[in-house]
Amino acid sequence: MGYLGSQSHSQLKKEIGHRKVVLFPFPLQGHTNSMLQLASILHSQGFEISIVHTQYNSPNPRNFPHFTFNSFPDGLVETEHPSESDLLAFIMRLNFSCVVPFRECLQKVLCDDSEDHITCLITDNVWYFSQAVADEFKIPRIVLRCTSISSISAFSAFSSLREKGFLPMKDSELDEAVLEVPPLKMKDLPVVHTKSPGDLPQILVHLDRETRASSGLICNSSEELEGTKLAESRKAIPIPIFVIGPFHKYCPASASSLLVQDMSSISWLNKQRPKSVIYVSLGSIASIDKAKFLEIAWGLANSGQPFLWVVRPGSICGSDWLEHLPKAFLEMLDGRGHIVKWAPQQEVLAHPAIGGFWTHCGWNSTLESICEGVPMICMPSFGDQKVNARYVSDFWRVGLHLEDKLERGEIERAIRRLMVDPEGKAIRDRAVSLKDKVDQCFKEGGSSYSYLDSFTGYLSSL
Ligand code: UDX
């Protein structure tokens, strides 16, 4: 593990006593990664770890031999999957169907435990039903926010914008600045696609209320990245807030990958020139239609740069994988492009051949790119991704934003601007400076180092 101290788990355990933390991840890739990384951080601080999880997207216990895993039936049928078109329905569905089985599972964990004192329950903030269960069992609940702190403020702005008549958004106002949450524009607000938009305000109120009722908030970020927004959040949310990220610097995401990572990504990268490759991945949920897929393919081909492209099965509407690609596409490139179903992303971003990351700006991907000093091309899809993209392009200025129509000529130009032009060199230099700044937060006296210390102390006091 990257930045954690050298004391053994048993030495630390002696210091803090027999204390166990129960963690409950939300079953989506970006969320599971963050929660299991947090679990590994806490284990390294001497805590025993128990993971309570849904059967859907369950983590692999073999990758975490020191943890106890407890699964429960979540009520999903085989054909029910989260989709970008209605993530809200998936969230609401699980928050309803998991109440009873989660309560039973937690009760069993609490009863089974003879030796360790259960310190607290840590749940993803998306599990809004879980505060009531924690209250029932009289254990403190701490909330993990897997998104940026900036997106917390952006979600909070929804109700005041609605009251002022700015929502739903009008096409003519999409480029207007949102004065409540600079530097965002109206089009960056974290809209969640859903077939029942009337449910969204109610769920946001729910999420906010249950977070405020909790005993603390953990954010996967750092003061070096989001210090101003953190100060605002502290004023707005009157509970202890611990900002101890980026988590993946302590523990890699590969252990919690829900898909098999194709290691040919690395052997292919080994054959490429330093900083020459653009890595393309749109994360674990976003999907695109056939027309966009083909524009991306031709934009990559025409750019002249080598590329490593993750095409997740099912992410192209109406196809299983690469059926829409012209047959001769890859042969024509003569080894300049490599396409995989899922990559070892952290290792890819750390590879010397990588010169840029074309990303959907999920928060994990954004952090992983920042921590390797890799400049980005942002193509956000929904929710917090739009907020992250604005921060990448306009606030940290470590990337370009593909804001216009997704078209091969635009793509080709964006890749060349980032990878070849002097403008790209300036963006890369800023990306390296930002990486150096974030690196400081893990060193003794750095912000995340100190927060981790106070968080461990706080947990021991519960
Ligand atoms: C979702 C939301 O889309 C995002 O906005 C929110 O911040 C978290 O949940 P997701 O699409 O899963 O995000 O993206 P992201 O947060 O970037 O997480 C993806 C994770 O999968 C990263 O840790 C990344 O390293 C990993 N990954 C991605 C791989 O291991 N291999 C790949 O090929 C692609």
Coordinates of N, CA and C in Angstrom, one line a residue, residues 8 14 26 63 79 92 129 131 136 164 169 185 190 201 209 232-233 292 296 327 385 436-437:
S8 N 2.3 -2.9 12.0 CA 1.5 -4.0 11.5 C 0.1 -3.9 12.0
K14 N -3.7 -3.6 18.8 CA -3.5 -3.5 20.3 C -3.7 -2.1 20.8
F26 N -22.4 0.7 -2.2 CA -23.5 0.7 -3.2 C -23.0 -0.1 -4.4
N63 N -10.0 -11.4 -2.9 CA -9.0 -10.3 -3.0 C -8.9 -9.5 -1.7
T79 N -32.6 -9.8 -14.9 CA -32.6 -8.8 -16.0 C -32.5 -7.4 -15.5
M92 N -33.7 4.0 -6.3 CA -34.9 3.9 -5.5 C -35.3 2.5 -5.2
F129 N -31.8 4.8 3.0 CA -32.6 4.1 4.0 C -31.8 3.7 5.2
Q131 N -29.9 5.1 7.4 CA -29.8 5.8 8.7 C -30.8 5.3 9.7
E136 N -32.1 2.4 14.6 CA -32.8 1.3 15.3 C -31.8 0.5 16.1
K164 N -36.1 29.5 -7.7 CA -35.9 30.7 -8.5 C -36.4 30.6 -9.9
M169 N -34.2 23.3 -16.9 CA -33.3 24.2 -17.7 C -33.9 24.5 -19.0
K185 N -21.7 26.1 -15.3 CA -22.7 26.7 -16.1 C -24.0 25.9 -15.9
P190 N -25.6 18.7 -12.2 CA -25.6 17.2 -12.2 C -26.9 16.5 -12.4
P201 N -36.3 15.6 -6.9 CA -36.2 16.5 -5.8 C -36.4 15.8 -4.4
R209 N -31.0 15.0 4.0 CA -31.5 14.8 5.3 C -30.8 13.7 6.1
E232 N -16.9 25.6 2.3 CA -18.4 25.9 2.2 C -19.2 24.8 2.7
S233 N -18.8 23.5 2.4 CA -19.6 22.4 2.8 C -19.6 22.3 4.3
K292 N -22.4 7.8 -32.5 CA -21.3 8.4 -31.7 C -20.1 7.5 -31.7
I296 N -16.3 8.4 -32.8 CA -15.1 8.2 -31.9 C -14.1 7.4 -32.6
K327 N -15.1 -3.8 -40.7 CA -14.3 -5.0 -40.6 C -12.8 -4.7 -40.6
Q385 N -20.5 13.9 -13.3 CA -19.4 13.9 -14.3 C -19.3 15.3 -14.9
D436 N 1.8 17.0 -8.3 CA 2.8 17.3 -7.3 C 2.1 17.9 -6.0
K437 N 1.2 18.8 -6.3 CA 0.5 19.4 -5.1 C -0.3 18.3 -4.4

